CSV table of C-alpha atoms in Angstrom, one decimal:
chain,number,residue,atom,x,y,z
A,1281,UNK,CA,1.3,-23.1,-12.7
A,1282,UNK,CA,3.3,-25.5,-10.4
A,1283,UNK,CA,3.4,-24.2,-6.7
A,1284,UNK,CA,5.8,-25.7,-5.4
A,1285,UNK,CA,6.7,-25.3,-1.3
A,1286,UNK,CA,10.2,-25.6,0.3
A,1287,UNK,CA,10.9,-26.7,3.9
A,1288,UNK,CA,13.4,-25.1,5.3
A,1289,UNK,CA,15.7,-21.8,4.7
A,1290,UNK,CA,19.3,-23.2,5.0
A,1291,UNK,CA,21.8,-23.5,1.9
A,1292,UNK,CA,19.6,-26.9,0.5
A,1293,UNK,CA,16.6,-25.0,0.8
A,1294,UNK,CA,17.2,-21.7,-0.8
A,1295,UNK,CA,18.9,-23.1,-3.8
A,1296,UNK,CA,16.0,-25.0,-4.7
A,1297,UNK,CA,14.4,-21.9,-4.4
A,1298,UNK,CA,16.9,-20.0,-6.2
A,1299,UNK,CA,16.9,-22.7,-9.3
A,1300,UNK,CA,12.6,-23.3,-9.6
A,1301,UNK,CA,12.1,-19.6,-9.3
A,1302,UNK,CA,13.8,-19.2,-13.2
A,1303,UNK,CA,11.0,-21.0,-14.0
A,1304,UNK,CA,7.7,-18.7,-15.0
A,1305,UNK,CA,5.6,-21.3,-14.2
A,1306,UNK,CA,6.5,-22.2,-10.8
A,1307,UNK,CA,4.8,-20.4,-7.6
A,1308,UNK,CA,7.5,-20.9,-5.2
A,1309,UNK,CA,7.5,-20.8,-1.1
A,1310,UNK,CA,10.4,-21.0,0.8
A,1311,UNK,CA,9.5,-21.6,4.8
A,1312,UNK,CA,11.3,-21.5,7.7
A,1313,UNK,CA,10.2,-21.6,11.0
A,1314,UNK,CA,13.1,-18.7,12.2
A,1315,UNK,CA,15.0,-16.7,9.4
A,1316,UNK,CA,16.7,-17.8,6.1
A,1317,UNK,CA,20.2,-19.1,7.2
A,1318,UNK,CA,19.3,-19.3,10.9
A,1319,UNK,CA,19.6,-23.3,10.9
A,1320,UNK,CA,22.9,-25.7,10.9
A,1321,UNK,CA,23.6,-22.7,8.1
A,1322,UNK,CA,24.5,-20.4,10.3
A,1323,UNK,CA,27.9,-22.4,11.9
A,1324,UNK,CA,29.2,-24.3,8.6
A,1325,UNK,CA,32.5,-23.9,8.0
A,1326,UNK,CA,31.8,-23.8,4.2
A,1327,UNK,CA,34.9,-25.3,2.4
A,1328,UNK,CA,33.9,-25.4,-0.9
A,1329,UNK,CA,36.6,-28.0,-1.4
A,1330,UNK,CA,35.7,-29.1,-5.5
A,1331,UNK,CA,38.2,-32.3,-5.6
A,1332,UNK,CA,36.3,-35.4,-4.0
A,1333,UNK,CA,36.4,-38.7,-4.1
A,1334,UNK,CA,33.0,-39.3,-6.2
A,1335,UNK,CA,32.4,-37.7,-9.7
A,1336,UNK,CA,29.4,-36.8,-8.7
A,1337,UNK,CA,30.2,-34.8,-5.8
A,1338,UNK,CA,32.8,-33.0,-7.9
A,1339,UNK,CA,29.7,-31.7,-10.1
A,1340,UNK,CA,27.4,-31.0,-7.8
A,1341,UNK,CA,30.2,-28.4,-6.1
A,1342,UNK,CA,31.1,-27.6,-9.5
A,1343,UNK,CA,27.4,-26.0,-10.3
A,1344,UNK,CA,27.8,-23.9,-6.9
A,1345,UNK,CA,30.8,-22.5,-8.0
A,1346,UNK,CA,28.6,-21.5,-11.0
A,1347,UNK,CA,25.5,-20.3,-8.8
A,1348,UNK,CA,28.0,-18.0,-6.8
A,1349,UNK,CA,29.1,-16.0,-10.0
A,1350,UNK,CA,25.6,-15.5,-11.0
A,1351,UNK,CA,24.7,-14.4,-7.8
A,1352,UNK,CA,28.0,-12.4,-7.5
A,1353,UNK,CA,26.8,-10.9,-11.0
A,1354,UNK,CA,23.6,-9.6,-9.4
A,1355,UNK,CA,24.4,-8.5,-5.7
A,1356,UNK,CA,28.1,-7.6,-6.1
A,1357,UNK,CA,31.1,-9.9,-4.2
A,1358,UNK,CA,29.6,-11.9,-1.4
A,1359,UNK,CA,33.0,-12.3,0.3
A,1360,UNK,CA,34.1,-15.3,-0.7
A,1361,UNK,CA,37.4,-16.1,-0.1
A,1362,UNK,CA,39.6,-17.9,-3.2
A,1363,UNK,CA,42.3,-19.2,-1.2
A,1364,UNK,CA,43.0,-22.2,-2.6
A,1365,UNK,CA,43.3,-25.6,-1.0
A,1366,UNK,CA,46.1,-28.3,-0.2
A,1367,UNK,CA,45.8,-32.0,-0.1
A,1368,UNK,CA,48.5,-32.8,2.6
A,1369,UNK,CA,50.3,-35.9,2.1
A,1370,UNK,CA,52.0,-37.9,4.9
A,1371,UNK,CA,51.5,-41.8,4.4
A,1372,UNK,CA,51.8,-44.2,1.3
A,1373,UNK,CA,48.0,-44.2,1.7
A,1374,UNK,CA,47.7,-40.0,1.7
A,1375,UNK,CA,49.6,-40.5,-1.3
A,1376,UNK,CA,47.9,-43.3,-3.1
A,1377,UNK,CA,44.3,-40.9,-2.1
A,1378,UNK,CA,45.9,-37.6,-3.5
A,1379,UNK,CA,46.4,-39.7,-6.7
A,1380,UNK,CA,43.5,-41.0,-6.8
A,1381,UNK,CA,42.3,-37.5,-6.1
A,1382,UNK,CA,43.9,-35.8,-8.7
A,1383,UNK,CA,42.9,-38.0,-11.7
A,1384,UNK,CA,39.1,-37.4,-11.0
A,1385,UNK,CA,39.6,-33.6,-10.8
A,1386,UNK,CA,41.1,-33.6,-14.7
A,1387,UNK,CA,38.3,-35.3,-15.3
A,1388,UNK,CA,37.2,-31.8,-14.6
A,1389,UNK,CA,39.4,-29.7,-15.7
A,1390,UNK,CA,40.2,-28.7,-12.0
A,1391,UNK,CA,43.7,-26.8,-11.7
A,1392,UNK,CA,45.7,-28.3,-9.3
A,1393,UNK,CA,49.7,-28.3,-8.9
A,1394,UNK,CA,52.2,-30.7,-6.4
A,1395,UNK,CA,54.3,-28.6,-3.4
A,1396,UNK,CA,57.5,-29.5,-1.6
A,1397,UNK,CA,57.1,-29.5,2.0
A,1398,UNK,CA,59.1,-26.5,1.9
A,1399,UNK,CA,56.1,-24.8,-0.6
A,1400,UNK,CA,53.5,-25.8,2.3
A,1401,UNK,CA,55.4,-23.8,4.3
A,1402,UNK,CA,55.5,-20.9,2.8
A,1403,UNK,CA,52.3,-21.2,2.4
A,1404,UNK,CA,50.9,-22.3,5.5
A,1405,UNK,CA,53.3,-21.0,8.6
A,1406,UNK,CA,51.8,-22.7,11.1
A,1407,UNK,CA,52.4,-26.8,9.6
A,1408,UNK,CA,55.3,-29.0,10.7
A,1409,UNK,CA,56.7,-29.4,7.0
A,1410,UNK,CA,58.6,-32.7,8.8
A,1411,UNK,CA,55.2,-34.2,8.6
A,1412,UNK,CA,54.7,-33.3,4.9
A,1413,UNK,CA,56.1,-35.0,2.2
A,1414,UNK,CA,54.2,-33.6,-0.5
A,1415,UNK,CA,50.8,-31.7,-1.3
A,1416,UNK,CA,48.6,-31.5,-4.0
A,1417,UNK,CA,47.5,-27.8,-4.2
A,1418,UNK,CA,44.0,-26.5,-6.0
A,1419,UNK,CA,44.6,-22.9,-6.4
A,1420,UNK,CA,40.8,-21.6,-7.6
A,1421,UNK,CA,39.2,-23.2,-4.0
A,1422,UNK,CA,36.8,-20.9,-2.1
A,1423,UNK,CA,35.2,-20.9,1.2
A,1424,UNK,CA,32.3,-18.4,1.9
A,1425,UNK,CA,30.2,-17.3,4.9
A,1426,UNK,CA,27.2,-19.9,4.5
A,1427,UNK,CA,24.9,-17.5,5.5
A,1428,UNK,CA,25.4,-15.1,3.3
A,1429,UNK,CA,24.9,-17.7,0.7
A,1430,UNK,CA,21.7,-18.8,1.4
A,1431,UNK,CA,20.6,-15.4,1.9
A,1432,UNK,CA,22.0,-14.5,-1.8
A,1433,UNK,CA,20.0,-17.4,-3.1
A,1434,UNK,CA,16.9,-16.7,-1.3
A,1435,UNK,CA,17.2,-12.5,-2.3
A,1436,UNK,CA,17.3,-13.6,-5.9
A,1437,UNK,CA,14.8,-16.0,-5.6
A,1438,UNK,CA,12.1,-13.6,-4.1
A,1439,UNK,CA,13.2,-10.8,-6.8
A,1440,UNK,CA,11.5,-13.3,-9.8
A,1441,UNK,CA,9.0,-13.7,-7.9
A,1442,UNK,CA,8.8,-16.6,-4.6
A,1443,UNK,CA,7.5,-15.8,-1.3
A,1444,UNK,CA,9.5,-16.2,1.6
A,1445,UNK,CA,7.6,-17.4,4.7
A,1446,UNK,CA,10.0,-16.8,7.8
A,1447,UNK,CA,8.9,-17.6,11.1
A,1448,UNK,CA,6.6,-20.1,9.8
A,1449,UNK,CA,6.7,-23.6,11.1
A,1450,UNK,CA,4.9,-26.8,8.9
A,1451,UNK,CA,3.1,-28.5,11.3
A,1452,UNK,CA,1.8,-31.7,8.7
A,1453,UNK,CA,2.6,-32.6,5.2
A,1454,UNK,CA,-0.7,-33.5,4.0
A,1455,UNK,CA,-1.8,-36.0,1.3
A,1456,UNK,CA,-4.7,-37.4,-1.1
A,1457,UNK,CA,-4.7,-40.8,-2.4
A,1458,UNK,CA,-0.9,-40.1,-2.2
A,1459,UNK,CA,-0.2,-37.2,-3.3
A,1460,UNK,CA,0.9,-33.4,-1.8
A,1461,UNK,CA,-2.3,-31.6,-0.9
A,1462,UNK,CA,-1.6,-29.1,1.2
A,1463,UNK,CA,0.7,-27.8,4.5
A,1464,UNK,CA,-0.9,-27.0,7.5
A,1465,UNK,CA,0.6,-24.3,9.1
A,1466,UNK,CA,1.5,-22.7,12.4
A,1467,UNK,CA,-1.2,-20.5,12.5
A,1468,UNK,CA,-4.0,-22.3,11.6
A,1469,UNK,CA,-3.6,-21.6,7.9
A,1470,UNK,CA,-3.5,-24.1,5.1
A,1471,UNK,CA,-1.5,-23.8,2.2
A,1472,UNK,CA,-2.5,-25.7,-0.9
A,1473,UNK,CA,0.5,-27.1,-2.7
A,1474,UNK,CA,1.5,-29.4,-5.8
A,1475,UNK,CA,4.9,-30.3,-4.5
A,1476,UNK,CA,6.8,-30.1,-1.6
A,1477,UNK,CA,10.8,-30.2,-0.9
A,1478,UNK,CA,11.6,-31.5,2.8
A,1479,UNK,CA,14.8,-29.5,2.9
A,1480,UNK,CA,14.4,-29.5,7.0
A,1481,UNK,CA,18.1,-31.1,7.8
A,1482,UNK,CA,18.0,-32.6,11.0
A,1483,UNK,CA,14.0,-32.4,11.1
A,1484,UNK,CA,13.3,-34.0,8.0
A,1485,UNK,CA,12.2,-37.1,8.8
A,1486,UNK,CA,9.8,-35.7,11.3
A,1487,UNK,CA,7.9,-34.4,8.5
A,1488,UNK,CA,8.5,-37.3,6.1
A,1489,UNK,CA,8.1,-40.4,8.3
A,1490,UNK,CA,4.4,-40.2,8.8
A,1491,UNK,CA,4.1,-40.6,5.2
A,1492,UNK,CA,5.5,-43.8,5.1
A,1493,UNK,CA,8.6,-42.0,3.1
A,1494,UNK,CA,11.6,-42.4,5.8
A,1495,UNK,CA,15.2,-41.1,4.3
A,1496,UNK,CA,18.7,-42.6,5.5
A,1497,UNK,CA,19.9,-39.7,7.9
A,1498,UNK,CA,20.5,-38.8,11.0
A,1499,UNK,CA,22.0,-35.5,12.4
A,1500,UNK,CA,25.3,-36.3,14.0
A,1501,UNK,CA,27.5,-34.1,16.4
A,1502,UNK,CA,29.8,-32.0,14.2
A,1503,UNK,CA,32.2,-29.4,15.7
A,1504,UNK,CA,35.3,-27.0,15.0
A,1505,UNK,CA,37.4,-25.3,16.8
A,1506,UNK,CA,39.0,-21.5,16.4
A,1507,UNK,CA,42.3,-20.4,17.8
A,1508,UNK,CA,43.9,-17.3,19.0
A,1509,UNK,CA,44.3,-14.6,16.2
A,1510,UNK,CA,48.6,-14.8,15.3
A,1511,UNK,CA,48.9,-13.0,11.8
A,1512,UNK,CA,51.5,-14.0,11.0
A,1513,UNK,CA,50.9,-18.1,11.8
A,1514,UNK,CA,47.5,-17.5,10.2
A,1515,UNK,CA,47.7,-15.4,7.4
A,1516,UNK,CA,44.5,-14.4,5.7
A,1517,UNK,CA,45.5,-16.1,2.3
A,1518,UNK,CA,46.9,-19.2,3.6
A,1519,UNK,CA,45.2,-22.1,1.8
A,1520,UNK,CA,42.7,-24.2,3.5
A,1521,UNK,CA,43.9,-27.9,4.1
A,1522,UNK,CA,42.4,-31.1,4.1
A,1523,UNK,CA,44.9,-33.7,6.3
A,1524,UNK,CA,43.1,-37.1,5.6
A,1525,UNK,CA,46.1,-38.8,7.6
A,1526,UNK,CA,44.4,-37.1,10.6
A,1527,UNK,CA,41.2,-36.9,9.7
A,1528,UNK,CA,41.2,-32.9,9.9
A,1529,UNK,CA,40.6,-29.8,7.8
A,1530,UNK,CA,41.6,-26.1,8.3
A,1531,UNK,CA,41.3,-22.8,6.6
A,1532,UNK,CA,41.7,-19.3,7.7
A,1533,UNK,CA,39.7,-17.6,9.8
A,1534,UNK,CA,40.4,-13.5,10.2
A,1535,UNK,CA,43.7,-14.0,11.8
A,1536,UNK,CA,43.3,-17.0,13.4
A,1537,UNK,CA,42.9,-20.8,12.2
A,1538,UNK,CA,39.4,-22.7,11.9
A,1539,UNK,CA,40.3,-26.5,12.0
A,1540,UNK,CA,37.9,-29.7,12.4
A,1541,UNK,CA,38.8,-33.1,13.8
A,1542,UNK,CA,36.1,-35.9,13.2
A,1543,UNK,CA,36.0,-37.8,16.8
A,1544,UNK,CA,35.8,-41.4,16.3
A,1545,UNK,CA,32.3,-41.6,18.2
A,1546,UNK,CA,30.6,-38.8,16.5
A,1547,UNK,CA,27.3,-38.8,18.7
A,1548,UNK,CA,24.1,-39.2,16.2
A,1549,UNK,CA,20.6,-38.0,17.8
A,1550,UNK,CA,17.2,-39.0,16.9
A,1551,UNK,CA,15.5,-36.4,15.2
A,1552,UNK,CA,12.3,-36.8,16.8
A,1553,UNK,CA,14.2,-35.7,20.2
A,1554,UNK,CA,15.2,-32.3,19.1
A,1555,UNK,CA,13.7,-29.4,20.4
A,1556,UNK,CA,12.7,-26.7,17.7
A,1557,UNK,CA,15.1,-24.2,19.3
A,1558,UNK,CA,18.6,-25.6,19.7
A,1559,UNK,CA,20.0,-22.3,21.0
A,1560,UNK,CA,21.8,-23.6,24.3
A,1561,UNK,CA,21.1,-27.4,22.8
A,1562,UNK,CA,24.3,-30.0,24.9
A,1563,UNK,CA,25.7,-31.1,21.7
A,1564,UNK,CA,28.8,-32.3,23.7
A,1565,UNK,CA,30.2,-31.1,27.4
A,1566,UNK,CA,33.5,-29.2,27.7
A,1567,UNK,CA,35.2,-31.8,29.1
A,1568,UNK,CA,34.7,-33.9,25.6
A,1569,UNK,CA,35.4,-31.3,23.3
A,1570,UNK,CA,38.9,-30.9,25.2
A,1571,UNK,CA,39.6,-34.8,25.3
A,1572,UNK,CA,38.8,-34.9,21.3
A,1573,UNK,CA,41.2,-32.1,20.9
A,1574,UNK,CA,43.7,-33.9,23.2
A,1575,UNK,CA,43.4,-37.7,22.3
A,1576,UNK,CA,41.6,-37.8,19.2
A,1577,UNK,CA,43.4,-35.0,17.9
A,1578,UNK,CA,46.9,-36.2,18.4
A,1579,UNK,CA,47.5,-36.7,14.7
A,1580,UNK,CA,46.6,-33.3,13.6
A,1581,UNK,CA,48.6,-32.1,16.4
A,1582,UNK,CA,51.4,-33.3,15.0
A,1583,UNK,CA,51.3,-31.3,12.3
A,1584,UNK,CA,50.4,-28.1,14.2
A,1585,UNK,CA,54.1,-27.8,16.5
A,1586,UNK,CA,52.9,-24.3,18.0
A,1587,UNK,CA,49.4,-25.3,19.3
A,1588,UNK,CA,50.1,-24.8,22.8
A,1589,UNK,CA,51.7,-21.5,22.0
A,1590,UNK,CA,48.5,-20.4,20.4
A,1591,UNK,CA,45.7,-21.6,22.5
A,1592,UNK,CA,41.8,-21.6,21.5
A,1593,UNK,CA,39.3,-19.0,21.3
A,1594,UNK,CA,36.2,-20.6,20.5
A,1595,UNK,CA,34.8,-24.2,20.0
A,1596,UNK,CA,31.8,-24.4,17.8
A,1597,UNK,CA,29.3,-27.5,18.0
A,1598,UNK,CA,26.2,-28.2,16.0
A,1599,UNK,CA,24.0,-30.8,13.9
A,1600,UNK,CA,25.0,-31.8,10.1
A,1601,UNK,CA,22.5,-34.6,8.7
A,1602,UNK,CA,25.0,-38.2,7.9
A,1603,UNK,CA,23.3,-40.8,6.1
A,1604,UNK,CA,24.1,-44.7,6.9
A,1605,UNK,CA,25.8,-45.0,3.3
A,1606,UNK,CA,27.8,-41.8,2.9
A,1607,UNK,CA,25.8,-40.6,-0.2
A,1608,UNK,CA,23.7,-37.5,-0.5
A,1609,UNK,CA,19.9,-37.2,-0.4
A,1610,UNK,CA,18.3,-35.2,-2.7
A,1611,UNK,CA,15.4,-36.1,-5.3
A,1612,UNK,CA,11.9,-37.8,-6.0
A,1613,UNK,CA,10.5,-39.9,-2.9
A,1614,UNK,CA,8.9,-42.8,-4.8
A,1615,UNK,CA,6.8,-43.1,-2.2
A,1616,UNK,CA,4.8,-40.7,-2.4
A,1617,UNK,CA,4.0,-38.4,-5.6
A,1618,UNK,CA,5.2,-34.9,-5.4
A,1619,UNK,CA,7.0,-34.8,-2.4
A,1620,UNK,CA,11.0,-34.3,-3.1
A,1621,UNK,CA,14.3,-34.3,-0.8
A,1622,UNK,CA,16.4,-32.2,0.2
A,1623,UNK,CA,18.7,-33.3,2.9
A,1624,UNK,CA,21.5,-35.5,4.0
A,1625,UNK,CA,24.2,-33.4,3.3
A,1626,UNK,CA,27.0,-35.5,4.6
A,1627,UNK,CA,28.9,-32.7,6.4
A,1628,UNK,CA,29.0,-31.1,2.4
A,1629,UNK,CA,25.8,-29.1,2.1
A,1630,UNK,CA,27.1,-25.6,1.7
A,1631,UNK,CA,29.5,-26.9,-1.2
A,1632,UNK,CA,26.9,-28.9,-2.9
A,1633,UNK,CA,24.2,-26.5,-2.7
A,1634,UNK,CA,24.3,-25.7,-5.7
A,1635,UNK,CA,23.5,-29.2,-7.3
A,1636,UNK,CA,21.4,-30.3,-4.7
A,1637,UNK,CA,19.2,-27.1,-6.4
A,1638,UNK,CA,19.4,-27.6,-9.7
A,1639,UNK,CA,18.7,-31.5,-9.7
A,1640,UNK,CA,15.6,-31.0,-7.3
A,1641,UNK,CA,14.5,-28.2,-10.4
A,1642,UNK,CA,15.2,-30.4,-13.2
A,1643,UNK,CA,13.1,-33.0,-11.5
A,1644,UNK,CA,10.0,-31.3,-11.0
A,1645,UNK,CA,9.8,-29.2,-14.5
A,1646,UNK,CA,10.7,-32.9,-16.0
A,1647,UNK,CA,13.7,-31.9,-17.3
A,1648,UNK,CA,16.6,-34.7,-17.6
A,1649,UNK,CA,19.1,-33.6,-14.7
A,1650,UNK,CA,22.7,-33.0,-15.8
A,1651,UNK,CA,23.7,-35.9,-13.6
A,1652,UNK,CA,22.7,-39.3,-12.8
A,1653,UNK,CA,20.9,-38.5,-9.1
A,1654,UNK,CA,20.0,-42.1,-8.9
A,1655,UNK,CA,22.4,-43.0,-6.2
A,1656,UNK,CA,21.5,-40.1,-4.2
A,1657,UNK,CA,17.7,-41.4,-4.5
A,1658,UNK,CA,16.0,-40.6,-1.6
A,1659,UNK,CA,14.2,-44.1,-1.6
A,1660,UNK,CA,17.6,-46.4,-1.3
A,1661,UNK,CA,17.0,-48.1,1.6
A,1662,UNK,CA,13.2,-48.8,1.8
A,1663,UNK,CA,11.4,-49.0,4.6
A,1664,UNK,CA,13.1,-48.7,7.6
A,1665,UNK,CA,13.5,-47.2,11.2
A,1666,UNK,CA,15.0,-43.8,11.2
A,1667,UNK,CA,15.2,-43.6,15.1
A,1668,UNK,CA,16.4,-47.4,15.7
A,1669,UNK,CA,19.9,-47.5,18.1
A,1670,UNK,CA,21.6,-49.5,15.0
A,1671,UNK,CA,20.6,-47.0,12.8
A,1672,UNK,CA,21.5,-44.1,14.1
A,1673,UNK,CA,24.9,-45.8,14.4
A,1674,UNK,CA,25.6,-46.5,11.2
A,1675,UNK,CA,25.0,-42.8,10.7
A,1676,UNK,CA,27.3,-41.7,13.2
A,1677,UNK,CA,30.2,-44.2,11.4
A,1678,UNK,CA,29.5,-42.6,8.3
A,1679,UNK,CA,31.0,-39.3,10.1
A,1680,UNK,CA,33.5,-40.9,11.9
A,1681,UNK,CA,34.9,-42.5,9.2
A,1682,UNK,CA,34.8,-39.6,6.9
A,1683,UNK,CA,38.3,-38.6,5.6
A,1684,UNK,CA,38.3,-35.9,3.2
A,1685,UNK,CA,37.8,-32.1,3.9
A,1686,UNK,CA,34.6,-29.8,5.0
């Protein structure tokens, strides 16, 4: 009998848990130190965009569109929304991207059909068509409330058999000549393991760097905004966009319109500086939030004629973990035996959940995985300093620089 322990209850966390516990010989624990969900979880937006610009990406979205039937074939419809999404072209370079775009997702057999500006706006009421010249549409995109997602996993999970452990904090990953031992607990308990997953997002490399194993994130500022409910600007089936021209996303939102903008100084933190709780945690001031609205977001302003009209109801800031290299983290740690990843979701983890669970599973039973993980191999970059100024810069880039949608 493996027993396996997971770190941490977002979306990462409870799909590994979801995918070992098939296996009968797997004891699996699923920790948090709050509730399942409760983390960076619980203010994704959660476009489960499936066009990207790696292959790999593509299939690890792919398998979470497969986890959500299965769990929608034991719990019943968990409210995800099948919109649809738009690539919105503008530029020679949008274009040339789209393209690019669209050849990978036959590669997958992903539906997808070109609209006329006057098509976006039927579809989408609220975009200056003007500043459309085409769009490539994927009508079978989803988003879903992320909590509810990694509260589906974890349910199933615990019905064949794994033992969730909320409001339980790891204090120490502990090893033998290398290899897992045990956790040390909050409470003075100690819980003897053969493998552990670091799925902590922002904290994982508190847990992890005292082993000498270090992984290539860093959690970096994210934030969205919300506007005013207008029903009939935002209709409820409008598509969800992805404007790479100015570096923004949208997608309905009960009325109103959810819509990011990635700053071009996306602040990166240290992880060793953040407190456990980061309920009232200054992610950014109001004043910056507004000038990245204002200045930053000129370009996807352009697009949106009647902001002014409209006005905002809510902005929403929190941490999502950016590595240095733009590529996910999830796997083996070479470094030392039995200890797995996780993490480094690269602003993506709700829509690759799903692979991120079933690689981590296939790993551990020593199954081959159904992709080549290597580049997301939580080793890459040796050793290292996690918390070094340059660093944490190059992490922040990574987010900055980051183009496509959700």
């Amino acid at each position: 009998m493996k027993k396996i322990a997971i770190i941490g209850g977002g979306t990462l966390g409870a799909s590994c848990a979801y995918y070992l516990s098939k296996h009968n010989d797997c004891e699996v624990y699923l920790i948090d130190r709050n509730t399942i969900g409760s983390g960076a979880t619980s203010w994704a937006a959660s476009l489960l965009t499936q066009v990207r610009k790696n292959p790999a990406t593509v299939a690890l979205v792919q398998e979470t569109y497969k986890a959500v039937a299965e769990l929608e074939n034991n719990l019943g419809e968990l409210g995800a929304r099948r919109v649809g999404s738009m690539q919105i072209v503008s530029s020679e370079n949008s274009l040339n991207a789209t393209k690019k775009l669209e050849e990978i997702g036959k590669e997958f057999n992903l539906a997808s059909e070109w609209q006329s500006p006057d098509q976006v706006k039927q579809h989408i009421p609220w975009m200056n068509k003007d500043m459309v010249s085409e769009a490539l549409f994927y009508p079978d995109d989803m988003f879903l409330d992320a909590q509810v997602l990694a509260s589906s996993y974890a349910k199933i999970a615990k019905a064949n058999g794994a033992t969730l452990m909320q409001y339980t904090e790891v204090k120490d990953i502990v090893t033998e000549n290398n290899r897992i031992s045990h956790l040390l607990l909050d409470n003075g308990d100690k819980l003897d393991v053969d493998f552990v997953v670091d799925a902590a997002g922002a904290w994982s490399n508190v847990l992890s760097e005292p082993l000498s194993a270090p992984v290539p994130y860093a959690p970096v500022r994210s934030l969205y905004w919300i506007t005013k409910v207008d029903e009939t600007r935002f209709p409820q089936n409008q598509p969800m966009t992805v404007i790479s021209d100015a570096r923004a996303y949208t997608r309905p939102e009960t009325g109103a319109l959810l819509f990011g903008i990635r700053d071009s100084e996306s602040k990166a933190f240290s992880p060793k500086d953040l407190p456990k709780d980061l309920n009232g945690f200054p992610y950014i001031t109001d004043e910056r939030q507004w000038d990245i609205l204002l200045e930053e977001g000129k370009d996807f302003l352009k697009f949106f004629p009647g902001f002014e009209d409209i006005g905002i109801a809510h902005y929403i800031a929190g941490f999502s973990t950016y590595t240095s290299d733009s590529q996910f983290i999830v796997g083996r740690s070479e470094q030392v035996e039995g200890l797995y990843f996780a993490t480094g979701c690269v602003g993506a983890g709700v829509a690759v959940s799903g692979g991120y669970g079933r690689i981590v599973a296939e790993q551990i039973m020593e199954q081959e995985t159904y992709i080549d993980a290597s580049q997301f191999a939580p080793d890459r970059k040796g050793q290292f300093d996690p918390y070094s100024e340059e660093f944490l810069m190059d992490c922040s880039n990574s987010r900055s620089n980051k183009r496509d949608g959700g």
